[in-house]
PDB file of C-alpha atoms in Angstrom:
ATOM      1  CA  UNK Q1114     -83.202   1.088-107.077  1.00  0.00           C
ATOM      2  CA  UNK Q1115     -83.675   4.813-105.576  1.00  0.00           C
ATOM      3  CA  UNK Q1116     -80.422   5.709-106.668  1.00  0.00           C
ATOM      4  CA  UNK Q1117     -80.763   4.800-110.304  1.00  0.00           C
ATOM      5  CA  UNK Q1118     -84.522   6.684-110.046  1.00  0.00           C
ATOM      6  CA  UNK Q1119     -82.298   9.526-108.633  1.00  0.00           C
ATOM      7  CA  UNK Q1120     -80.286  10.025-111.530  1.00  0.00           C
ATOM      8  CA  UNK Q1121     -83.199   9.611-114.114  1.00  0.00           C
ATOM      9  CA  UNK Q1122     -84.757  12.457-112.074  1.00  0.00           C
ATOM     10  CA  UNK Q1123     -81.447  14.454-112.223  1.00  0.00           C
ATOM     11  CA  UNK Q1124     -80.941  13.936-115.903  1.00  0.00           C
ATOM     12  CA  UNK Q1125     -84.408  14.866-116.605  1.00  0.00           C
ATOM     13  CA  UNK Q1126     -84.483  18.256-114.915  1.00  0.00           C
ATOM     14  CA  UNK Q1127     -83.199  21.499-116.552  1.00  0.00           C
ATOM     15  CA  UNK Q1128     -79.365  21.782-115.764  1.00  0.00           C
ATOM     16  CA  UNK Q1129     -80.566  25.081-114.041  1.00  0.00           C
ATOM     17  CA  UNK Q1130     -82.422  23.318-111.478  1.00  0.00           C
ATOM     18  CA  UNK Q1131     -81.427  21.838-108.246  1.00  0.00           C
ATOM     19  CA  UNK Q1132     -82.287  18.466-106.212  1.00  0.00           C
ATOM     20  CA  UNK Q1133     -81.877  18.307-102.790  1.00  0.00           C
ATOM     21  CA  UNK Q1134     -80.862  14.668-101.281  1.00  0.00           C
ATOM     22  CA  UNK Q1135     -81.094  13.396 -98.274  1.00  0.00           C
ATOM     23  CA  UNK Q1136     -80.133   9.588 -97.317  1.00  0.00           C
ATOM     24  CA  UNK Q1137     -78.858   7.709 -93.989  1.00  0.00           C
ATOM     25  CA  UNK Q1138     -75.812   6.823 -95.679  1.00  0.00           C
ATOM     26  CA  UNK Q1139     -73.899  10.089 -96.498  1.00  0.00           C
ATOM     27  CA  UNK Q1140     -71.448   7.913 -98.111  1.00  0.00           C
ATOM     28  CA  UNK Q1141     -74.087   7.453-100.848  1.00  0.00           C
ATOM     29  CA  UNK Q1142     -74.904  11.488-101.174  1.00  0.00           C
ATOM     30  CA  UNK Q1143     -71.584  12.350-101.493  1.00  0.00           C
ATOM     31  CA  UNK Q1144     -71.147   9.801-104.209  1.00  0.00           C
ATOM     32  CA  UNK Q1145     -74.036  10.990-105.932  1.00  0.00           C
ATOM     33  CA  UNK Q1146     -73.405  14.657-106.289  1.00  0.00           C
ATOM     34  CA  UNK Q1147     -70.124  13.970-107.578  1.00  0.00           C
ATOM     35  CA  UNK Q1148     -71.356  12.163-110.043  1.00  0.00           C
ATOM     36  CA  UNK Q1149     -74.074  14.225-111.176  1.00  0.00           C
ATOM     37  CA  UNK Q1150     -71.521  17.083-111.349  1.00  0.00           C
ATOM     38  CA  UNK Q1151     -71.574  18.466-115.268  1.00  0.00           C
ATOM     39  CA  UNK Q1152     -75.355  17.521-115.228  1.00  0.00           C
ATOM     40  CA  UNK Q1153     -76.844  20.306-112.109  1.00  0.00           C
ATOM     41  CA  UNK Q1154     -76.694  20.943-109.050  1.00  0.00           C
ATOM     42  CA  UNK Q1155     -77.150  18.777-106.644  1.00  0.00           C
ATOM     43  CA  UNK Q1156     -77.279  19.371-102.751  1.00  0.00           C
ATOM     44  CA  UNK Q1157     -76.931  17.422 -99.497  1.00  0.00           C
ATOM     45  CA  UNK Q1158     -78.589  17.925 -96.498  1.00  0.00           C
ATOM     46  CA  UNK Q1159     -79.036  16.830 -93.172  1.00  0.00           C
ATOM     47  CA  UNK Q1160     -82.206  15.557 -92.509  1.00  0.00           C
ATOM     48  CA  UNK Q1161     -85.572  14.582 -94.798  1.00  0.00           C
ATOM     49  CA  UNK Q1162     -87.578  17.584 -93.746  1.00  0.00           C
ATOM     50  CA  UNK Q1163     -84.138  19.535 -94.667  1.00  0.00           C
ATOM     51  CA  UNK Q1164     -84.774  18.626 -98.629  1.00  0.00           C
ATOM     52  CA  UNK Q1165     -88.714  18.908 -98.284  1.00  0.00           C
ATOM     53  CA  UNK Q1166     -87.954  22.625 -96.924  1.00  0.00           C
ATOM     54  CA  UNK Q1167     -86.392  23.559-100.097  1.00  0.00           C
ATOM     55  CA  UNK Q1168     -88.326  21.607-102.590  1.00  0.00           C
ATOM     56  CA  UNK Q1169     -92.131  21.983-104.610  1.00  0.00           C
ATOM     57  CA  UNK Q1170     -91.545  18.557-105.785  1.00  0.00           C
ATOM     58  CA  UNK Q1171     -90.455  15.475-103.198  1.00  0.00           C
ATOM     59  CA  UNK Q1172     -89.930  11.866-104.096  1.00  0.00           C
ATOM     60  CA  UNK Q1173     -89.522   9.414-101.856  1.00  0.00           C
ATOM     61  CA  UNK Q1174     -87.571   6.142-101.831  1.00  0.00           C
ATOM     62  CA  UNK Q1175     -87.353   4.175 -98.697  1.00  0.00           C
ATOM     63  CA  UNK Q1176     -86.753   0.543 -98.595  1.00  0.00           C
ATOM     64  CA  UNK Q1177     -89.767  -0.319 -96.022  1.00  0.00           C
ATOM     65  CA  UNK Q1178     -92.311   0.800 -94.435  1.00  0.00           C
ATOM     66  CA  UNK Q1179     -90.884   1.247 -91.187  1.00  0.00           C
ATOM     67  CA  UNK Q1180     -88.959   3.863 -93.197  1.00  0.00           C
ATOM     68  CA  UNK Q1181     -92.044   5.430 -94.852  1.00  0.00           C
ATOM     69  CA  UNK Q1182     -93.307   5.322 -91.264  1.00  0.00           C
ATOM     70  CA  UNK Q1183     -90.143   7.265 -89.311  1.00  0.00           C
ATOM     71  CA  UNK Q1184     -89.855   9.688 -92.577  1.00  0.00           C
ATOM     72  CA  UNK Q1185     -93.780  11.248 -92.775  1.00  0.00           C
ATOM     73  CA  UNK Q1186     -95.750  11.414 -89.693  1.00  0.00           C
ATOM     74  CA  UNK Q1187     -93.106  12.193 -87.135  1.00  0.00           C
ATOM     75  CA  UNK Q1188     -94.408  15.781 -86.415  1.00  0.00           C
ATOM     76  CA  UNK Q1189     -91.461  17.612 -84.846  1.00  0.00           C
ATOM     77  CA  UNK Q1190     -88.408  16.357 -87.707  1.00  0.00           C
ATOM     78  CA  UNK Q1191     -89.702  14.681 -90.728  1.00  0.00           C
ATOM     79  CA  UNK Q1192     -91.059  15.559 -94.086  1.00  0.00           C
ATOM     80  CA  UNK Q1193     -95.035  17.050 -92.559  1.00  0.00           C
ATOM     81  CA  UNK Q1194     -93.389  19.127 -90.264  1.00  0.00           C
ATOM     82  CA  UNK Q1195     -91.641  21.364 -93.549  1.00  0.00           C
ATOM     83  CA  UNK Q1196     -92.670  24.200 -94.179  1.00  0.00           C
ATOM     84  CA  UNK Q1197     -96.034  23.736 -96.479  1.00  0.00           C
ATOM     85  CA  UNK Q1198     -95.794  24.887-100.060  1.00  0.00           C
ATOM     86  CA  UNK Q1199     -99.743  25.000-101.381  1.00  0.00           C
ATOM     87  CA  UNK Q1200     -98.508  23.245-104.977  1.00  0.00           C
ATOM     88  CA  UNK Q1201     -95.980  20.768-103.317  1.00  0.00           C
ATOM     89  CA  UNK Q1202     -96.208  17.392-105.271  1.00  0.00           C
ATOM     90  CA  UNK Q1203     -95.487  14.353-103.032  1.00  0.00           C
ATOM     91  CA  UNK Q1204     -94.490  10.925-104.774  1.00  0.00           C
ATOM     92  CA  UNK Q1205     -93.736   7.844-102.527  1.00  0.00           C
ATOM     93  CA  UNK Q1206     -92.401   5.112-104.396  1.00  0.00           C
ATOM     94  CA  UNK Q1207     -91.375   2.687-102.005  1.00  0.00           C
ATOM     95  CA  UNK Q1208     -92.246  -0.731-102.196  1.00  0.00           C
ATOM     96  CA  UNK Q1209     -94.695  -1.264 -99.323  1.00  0.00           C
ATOM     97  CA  UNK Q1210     -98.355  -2.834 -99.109  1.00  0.00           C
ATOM     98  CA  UNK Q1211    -101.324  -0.735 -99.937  1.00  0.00           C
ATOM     99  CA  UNK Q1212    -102.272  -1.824 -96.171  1.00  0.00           C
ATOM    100  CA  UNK Q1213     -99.161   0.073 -94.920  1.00  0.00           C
ATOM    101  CA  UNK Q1214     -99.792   3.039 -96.763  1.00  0.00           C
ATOM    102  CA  UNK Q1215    -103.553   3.506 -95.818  1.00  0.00           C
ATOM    103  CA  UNK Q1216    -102.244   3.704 -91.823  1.00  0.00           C
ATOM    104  CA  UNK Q1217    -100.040   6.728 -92.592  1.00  0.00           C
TER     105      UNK Q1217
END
């Protein structure tokens, strides 16, 4: 599902513009920026807080919240550790409980 949201998102944004990815499986970035190629940029990084370094606008897709868990409040190498952009919008739309959301 986060890969189909990822190319709405990419096809959306002015051809000018570029998204930073960032996903476990490189396999899956490298597949992706080739075939967003024609449409904008589109770059891979290393790591989460890699993207969120470079970006005002982040969306998140993990499949649980373990995910959501490792990818925000690890301090040292996830996304709150980035460098902090006052007008930064944040959107996590992975499919976790309202209970698992309110911890983090």
């Amino acid at each position: 599902m986060g890969y189909a949201m990822a190319q709405n998102v990419r096809k959306s944004m002015p051809s000018t513009g570029r998204m930073y990815i960032f996903d476990v499986f490189c396999s899956t970035c490298e597949r992706f920026q080739t075939e967003m190629e024609g449409i904008g940029a589109v770059v891979v990084v290393d790591s989460a807080r890699e993207a969120v370094e470079q970006a005002p606008t982040i969306i998140s897709i993990v499949p649980n919240a373990a995910d959501v868990r490792q990818l925000y409040p690890d301090e040292e190498n996830r996304v709150i550790a980035a460098r902090q952009i006052p007008e930064r919008l944040v959107s996590e739309c992975s499919n976790i409980s309202a209970r698992a959301i309110r911890v983090l």
